[in-house]
PDB file of C-alpha atoms in Angstrom:
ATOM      1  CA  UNK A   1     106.647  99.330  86.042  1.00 70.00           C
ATOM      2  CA  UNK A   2     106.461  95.659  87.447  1.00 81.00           C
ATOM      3  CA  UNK A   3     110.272  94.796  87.669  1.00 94.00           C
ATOM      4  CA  UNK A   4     109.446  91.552  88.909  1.00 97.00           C
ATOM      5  CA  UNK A   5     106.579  89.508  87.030  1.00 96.00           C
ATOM      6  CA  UNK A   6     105.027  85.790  87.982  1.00 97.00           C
ATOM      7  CA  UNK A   7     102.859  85.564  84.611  1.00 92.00           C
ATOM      8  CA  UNK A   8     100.701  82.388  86.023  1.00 95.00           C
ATOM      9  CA  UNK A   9      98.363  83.954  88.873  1.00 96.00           C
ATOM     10  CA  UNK A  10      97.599  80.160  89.824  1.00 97.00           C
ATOM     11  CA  UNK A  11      98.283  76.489  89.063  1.00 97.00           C
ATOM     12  CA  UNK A  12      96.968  73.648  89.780  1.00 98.00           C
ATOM     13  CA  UNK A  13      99.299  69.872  90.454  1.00 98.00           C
ATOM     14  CA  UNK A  14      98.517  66.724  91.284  1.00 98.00           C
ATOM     15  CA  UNK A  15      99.894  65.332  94.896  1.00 97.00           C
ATOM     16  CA  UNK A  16     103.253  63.634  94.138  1.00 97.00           C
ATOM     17  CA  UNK A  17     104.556  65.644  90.939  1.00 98.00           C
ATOM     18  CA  UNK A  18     106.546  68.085  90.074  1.00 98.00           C
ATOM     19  CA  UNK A  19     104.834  71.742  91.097  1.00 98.00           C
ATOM     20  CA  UNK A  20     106.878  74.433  88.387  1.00 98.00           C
ATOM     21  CA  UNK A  21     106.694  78.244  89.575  1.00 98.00           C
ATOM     22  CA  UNK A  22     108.033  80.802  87.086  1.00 98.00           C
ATOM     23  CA  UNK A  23     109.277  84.456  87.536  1.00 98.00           C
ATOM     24  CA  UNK A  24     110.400  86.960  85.192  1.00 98.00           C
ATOM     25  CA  UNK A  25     112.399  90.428  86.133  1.00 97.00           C
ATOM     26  CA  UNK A  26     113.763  93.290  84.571  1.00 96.00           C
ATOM     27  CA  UNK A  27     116.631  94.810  86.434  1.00 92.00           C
ATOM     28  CA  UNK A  28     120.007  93.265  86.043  1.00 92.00           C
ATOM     29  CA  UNK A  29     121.276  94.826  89.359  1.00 91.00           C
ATOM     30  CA  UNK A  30     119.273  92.769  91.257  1.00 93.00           C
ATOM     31  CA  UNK A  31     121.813  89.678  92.957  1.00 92.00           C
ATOM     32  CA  UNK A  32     119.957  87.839  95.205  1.00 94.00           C
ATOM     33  CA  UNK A  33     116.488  85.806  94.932  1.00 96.00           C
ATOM     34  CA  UNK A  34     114.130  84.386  96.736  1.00 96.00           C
ATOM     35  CA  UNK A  35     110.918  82.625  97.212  1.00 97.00           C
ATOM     36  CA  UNK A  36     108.590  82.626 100.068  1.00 97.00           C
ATOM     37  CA  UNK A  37     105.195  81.065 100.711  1.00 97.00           C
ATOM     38  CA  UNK A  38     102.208  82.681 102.124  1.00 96.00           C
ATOM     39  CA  UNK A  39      99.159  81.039 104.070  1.00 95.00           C
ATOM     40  CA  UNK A  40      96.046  82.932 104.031  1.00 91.00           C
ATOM     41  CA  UNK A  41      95.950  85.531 107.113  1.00 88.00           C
ATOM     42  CA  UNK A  42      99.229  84.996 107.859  1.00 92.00           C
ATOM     43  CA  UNK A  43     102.363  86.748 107.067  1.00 94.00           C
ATOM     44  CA  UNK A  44     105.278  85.396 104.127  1.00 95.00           C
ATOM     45  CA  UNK A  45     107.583  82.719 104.849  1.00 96.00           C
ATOM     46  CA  UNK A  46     111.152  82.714 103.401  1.00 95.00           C
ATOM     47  CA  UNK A  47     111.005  79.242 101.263  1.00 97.00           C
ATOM     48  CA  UNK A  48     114.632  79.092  99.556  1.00 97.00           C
ATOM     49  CA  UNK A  49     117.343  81.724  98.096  1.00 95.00           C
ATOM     50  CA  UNK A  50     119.626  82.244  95.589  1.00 96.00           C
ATOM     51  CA  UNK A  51     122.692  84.511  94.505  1.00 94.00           C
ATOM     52  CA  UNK A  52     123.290  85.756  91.124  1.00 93.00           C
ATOM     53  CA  UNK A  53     126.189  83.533  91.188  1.00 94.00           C
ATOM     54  CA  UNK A  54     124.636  80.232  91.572  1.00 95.00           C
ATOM     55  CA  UNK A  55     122.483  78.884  88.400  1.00 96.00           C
ATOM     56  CA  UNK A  56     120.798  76.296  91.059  1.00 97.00           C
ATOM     57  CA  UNK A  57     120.018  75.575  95.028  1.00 97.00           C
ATOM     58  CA  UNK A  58     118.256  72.866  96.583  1.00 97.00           C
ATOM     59  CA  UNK A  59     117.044  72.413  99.743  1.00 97.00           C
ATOM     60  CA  UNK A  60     114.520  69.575 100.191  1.00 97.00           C
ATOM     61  CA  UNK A  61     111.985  69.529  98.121  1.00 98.00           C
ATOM     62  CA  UNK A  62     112.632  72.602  96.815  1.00 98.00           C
ATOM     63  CA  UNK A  63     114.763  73.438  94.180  1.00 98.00           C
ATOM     64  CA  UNK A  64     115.364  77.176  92.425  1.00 98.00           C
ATOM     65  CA  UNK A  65     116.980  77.363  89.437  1.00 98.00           C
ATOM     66  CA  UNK A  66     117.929  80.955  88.025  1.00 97.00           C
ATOM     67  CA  UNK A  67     118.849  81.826  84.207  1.00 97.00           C
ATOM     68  CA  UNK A  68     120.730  85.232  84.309  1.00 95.00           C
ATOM     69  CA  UNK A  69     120.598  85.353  80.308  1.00 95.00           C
ATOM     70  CA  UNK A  70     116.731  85.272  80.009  1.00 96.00           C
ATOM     71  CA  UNK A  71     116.309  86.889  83.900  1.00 96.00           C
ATOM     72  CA  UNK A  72     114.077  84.112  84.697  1.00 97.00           C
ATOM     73  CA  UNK A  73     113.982  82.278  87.499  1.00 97.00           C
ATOM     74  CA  UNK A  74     111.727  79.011  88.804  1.00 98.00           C
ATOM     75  CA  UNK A  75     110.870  77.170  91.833  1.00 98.00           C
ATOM     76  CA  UNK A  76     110.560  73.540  91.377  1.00 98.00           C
ATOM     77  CA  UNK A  77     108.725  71.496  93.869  1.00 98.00           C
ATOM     78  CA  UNK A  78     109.092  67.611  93.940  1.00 98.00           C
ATOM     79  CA  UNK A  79     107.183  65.783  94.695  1.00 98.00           C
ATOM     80  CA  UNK A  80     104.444  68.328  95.448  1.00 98.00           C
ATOM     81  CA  UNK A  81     102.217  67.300  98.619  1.00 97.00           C
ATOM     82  CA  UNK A  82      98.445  68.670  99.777  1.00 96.00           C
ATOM     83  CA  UNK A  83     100.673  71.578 101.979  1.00 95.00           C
ATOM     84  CA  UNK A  84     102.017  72.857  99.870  1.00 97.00           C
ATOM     85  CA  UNK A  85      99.003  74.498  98.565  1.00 97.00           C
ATOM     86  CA  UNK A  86      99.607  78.390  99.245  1.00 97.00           C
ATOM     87  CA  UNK A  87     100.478  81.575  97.654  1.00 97.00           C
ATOM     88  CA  UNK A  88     104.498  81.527  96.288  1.00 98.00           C
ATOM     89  CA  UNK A  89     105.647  85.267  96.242  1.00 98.00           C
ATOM     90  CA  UNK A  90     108.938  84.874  93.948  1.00 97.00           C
ATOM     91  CA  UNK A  91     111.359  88.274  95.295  1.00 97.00           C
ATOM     92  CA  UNK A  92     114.296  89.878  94.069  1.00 96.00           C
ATOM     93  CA  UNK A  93     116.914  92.371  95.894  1.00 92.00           C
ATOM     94  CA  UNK A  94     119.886  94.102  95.591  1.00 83.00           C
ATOM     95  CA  UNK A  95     121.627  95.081  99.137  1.00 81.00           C
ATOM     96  CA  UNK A  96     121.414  98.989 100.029  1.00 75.00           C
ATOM     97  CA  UNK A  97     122.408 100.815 103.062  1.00 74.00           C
ATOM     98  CA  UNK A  98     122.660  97.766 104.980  1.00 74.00           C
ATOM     99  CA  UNK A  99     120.046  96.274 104.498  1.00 78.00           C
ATOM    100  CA  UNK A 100     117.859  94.216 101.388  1.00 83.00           C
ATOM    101  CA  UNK A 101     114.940  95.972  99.859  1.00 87.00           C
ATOM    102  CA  UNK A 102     112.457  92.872  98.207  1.00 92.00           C
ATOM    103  CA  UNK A 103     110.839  93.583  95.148  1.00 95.00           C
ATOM    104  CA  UNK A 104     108.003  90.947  95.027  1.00 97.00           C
ATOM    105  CA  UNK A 105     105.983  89.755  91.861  1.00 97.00           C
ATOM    106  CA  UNK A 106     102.249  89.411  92.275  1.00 96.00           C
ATOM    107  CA  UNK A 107     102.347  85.645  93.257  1.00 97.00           C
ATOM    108  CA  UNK A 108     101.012  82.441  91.870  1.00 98.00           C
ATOM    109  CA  UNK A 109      98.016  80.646  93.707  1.00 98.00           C
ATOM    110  CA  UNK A 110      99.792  76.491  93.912  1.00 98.00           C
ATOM    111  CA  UNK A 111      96.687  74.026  94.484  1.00 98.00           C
ATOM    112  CA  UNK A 112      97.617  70.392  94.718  1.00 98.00           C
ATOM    113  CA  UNK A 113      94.790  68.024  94.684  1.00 95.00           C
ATOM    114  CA  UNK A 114      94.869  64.645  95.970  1.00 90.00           C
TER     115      UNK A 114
ATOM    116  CA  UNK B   1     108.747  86.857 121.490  1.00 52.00           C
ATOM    117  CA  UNK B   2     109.040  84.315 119.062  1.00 79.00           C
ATOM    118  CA  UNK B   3     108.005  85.790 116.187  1.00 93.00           C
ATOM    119  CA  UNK B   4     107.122  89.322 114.622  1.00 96.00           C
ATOM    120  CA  UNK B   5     104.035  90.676 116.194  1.00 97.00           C
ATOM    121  CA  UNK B   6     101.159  93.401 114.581  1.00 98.00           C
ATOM    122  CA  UNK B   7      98.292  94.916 116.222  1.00 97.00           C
ATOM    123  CA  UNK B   8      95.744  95.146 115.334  1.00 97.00           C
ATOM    124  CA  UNK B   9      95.277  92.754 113.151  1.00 97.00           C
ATOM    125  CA  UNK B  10      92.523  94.241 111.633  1.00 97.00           C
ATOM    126  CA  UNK B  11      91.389  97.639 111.418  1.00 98.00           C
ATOM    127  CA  UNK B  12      87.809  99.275 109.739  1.00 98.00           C
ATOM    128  CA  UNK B  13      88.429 102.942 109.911  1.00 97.00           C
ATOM    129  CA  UNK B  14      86.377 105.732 107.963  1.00 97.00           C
ATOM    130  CA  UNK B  15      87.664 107.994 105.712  1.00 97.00           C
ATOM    131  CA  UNK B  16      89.436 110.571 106.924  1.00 97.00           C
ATOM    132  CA  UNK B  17      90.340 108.892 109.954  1.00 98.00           C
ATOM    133  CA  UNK B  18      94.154 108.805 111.152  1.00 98.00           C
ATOM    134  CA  UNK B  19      95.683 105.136 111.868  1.00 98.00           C
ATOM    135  CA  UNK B  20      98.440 103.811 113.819  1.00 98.00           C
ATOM    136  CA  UNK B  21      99.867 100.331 113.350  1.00 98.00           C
ATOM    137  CA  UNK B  22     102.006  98.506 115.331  1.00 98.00           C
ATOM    138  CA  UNK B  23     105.168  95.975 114.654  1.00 98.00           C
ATOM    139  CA  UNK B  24     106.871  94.370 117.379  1.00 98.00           C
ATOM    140  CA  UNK B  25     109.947  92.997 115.891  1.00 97.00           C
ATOM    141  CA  UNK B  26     112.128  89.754 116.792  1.00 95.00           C
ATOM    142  CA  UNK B  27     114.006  90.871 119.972  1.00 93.00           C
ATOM    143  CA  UNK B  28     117.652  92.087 118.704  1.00 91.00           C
ATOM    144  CA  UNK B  29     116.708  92.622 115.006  1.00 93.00           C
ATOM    145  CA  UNK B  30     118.267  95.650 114.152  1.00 92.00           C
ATOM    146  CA  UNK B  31     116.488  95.975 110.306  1.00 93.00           C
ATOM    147  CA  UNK B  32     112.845  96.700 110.001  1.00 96.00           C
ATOM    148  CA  UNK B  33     110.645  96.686 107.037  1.00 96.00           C
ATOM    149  CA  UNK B  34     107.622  97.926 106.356  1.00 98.00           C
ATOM    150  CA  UNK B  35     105.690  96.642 103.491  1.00 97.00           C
ATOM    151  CA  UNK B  36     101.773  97.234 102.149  1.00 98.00           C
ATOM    152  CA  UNK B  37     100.149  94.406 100.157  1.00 96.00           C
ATOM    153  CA  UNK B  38      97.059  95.567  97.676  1.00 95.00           C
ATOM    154  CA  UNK B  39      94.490  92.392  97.107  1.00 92.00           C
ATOM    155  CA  UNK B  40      95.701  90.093  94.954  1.00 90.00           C
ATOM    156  CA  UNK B  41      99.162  91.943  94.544  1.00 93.00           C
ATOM    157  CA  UNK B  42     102.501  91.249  95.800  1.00 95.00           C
ATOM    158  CA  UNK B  43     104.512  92.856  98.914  1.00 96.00           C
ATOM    159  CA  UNK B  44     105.225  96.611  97.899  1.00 96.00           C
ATOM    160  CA  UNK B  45     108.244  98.201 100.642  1.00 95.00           C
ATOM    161  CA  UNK B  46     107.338 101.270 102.360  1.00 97.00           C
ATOM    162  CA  UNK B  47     110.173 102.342 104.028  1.00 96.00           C
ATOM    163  CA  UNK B  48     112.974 100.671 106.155  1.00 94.00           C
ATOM    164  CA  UNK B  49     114.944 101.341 109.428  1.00 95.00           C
ATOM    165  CA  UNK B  50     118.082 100.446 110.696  1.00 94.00           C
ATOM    166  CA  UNK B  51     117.605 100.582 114.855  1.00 94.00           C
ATOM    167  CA  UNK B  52     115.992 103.625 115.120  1.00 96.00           C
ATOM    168  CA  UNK B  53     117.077 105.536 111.865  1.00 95.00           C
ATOM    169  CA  UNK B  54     114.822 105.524 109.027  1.00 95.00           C
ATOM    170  CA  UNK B  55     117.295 105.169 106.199  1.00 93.00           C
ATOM    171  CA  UNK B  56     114.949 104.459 103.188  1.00 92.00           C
ATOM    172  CA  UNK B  57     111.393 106.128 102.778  1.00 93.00           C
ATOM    173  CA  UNK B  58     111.099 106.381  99.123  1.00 92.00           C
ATOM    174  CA  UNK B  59     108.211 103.822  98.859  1.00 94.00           C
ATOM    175  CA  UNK B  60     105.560 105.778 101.402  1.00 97.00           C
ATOM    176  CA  UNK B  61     103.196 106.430  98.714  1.00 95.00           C
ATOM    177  CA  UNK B  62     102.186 110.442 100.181  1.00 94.00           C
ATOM    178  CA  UNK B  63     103.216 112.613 102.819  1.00 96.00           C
ATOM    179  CA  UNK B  64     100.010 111.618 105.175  1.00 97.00           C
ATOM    180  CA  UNK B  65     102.268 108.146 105.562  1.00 98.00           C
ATOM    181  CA  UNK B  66     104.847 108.801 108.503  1.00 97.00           C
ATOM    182  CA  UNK B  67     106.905 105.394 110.738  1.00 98.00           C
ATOM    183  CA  UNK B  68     108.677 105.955 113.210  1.00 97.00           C
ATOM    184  CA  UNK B  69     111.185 103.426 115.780  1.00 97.00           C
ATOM    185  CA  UNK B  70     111.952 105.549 118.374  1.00 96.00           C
ATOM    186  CA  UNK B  71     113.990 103.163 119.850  1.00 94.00           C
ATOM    187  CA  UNK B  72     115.381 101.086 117.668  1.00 92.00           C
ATOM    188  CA  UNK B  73     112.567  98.115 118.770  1.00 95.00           C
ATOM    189  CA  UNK B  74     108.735  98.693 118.215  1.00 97.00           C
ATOM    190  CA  UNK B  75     107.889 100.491 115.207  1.00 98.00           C
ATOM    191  CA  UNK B  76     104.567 102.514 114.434  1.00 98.00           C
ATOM    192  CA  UNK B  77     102.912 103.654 111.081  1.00 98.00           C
ATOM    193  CA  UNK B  78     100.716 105.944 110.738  1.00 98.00           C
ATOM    194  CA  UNK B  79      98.443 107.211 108.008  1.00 98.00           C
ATOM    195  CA  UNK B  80      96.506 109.988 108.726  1.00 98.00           C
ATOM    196  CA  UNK B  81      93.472 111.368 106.962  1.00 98.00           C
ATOM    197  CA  UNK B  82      93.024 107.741 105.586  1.00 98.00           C
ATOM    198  CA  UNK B  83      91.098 107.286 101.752  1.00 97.00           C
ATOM    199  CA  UNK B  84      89.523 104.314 100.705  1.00 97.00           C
ATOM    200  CA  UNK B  85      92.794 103.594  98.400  1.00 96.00           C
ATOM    201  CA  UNK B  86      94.819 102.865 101.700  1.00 97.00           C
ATOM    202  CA  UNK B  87      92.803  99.964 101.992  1.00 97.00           C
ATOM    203  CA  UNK B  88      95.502  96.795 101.935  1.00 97.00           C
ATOM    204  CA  UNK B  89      97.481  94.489 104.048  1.00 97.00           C
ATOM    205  CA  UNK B  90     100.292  96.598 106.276  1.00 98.00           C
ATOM    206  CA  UNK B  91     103.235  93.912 106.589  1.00 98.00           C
ATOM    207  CA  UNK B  92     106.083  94.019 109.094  1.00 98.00           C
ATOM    208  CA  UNK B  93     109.561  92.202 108.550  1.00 96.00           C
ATOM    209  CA  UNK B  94     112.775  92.168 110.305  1.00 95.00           C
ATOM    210  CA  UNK B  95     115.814  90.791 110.190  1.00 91.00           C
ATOM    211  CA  UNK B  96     119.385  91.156 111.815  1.00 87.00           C
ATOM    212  CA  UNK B  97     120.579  92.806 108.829  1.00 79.00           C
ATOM    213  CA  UNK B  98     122.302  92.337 105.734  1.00 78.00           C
ATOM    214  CA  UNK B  99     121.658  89.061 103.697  1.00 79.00           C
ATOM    215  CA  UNK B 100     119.856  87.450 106.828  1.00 83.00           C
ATOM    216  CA  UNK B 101     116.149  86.137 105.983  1.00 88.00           C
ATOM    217  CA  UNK B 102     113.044  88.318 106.565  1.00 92.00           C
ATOM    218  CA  UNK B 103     110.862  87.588 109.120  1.00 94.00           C
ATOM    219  CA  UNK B 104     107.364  88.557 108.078  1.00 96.00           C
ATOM    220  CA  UNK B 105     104.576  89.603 110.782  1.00 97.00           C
ATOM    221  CA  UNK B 106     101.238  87.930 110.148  1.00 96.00           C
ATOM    222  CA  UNK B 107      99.990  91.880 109.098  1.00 97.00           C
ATOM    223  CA  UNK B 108      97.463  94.306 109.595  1.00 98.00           C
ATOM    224  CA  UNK B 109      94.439  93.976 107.424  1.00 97.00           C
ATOM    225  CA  UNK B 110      93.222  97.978 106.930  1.00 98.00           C
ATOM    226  CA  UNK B 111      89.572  98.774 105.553  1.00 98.00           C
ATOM    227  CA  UNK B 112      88.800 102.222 104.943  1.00 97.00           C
ATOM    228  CA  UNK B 113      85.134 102.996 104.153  1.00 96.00           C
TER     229      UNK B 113
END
């Protein structure tokens, strides 16, 4: 029971446009989102957040938009550059006992070639 | 330190074999995560403490699992009588609590043979 789903297991960009990262999930109690980035051997790095009350937050490069309707959410990367090239885990929570359990999707390999 | 430490960061062991892995947390992080990645899978949570109470266990995936934070810092998981399906990434996070960002260890890449 996958309640949180990232369909495309990788994509490829060119440097300098727009990188689009999609996520899907199933349980409306989760409120919070987020995004983080993983480089081979290392651990995940938080990327950018959002609450079930925003539709959109940008930080940078980096924007996340999230539809509560379809309970889809994207990361939108512009304009994409060779470092970004990673794994993007998209994550979804609800806050219990204190503290926020993530519920990660599989992730989506991002390649940008020069 | 400056970051979330794990030792080892790799660790062959044969089957049968118990393990212990170690997380050194962010000094004053009071939530800790534990987390075990499959290949070519996402983060899957373990179990979670709050200083040194375990408050959430529900994702240890058999009784041969056991963490522990003794005091509320360092944390340790252990699997004992290891099979080959333990084989994944063992990932570490804290985080002062609450909303606050998780920090991730780099993880401890387990091989049982």
């Amino acid at each position: 029971d996958q309640q949180v789903k990232q369909n495309s297991p990788s994509l490829s960009v060119q440097e300098g446009r727009i990188s689009i990262l999609n996520c899907d999930y199933t349980n409306s109690m989760f409120d919070y989102f987020l995004w983080y980035k993983k480089y081979p051997a290392e651990g995940p790095t938080f990327l950018i957040s959002i609450s079930s009350i925003k539709d959109k937050n940008e930080d940078g490069r980096f924007t996340v938009f999230l539809n509560k309707s379809a309970k889809h959410l994207s990361l939108h990367i512009v304009p994409s550059q060779p470092g970004d090239s990673a794994v993007y885990f998209c994550a979804a929570s609800v806050l219990n006992q204190g503290a926020q359990k993530l519920v990660f999707g599989q992730g989506t390999r991002l390649t940008i070639n020069p | 330190g400056a970051g979330v430490s794990q030792s080892p960061r790799y660790k062959v062991a044969k089957r049968g074999q118990d393990v212990a892995l170690r997380c050194d947390p962010i000094s004053g992080h009071v939530s800790l995560f534990w987390y075990q990645q499959a290949l070519g899978q996402g983060p899957e949570f373990l179990t979670y403490f709050q200083n040194e109470a375990q408050l959430d266990k529900s994702g240890l995936p058999s009784d041969r699992f056991f963490a522990e934070r003794p005091e509320g810092s360092v944390s340790t998981l252990k699997i004992q009588r290891t099979q080959q399906e333990d084989s994944a990434v063992y990932l570490c996070a804290s985080l002062r609590g609450g909303r606050e960002t998780q920090y991730f260890g780099p993880g401890t890449r387990l091989l049982v043979l």
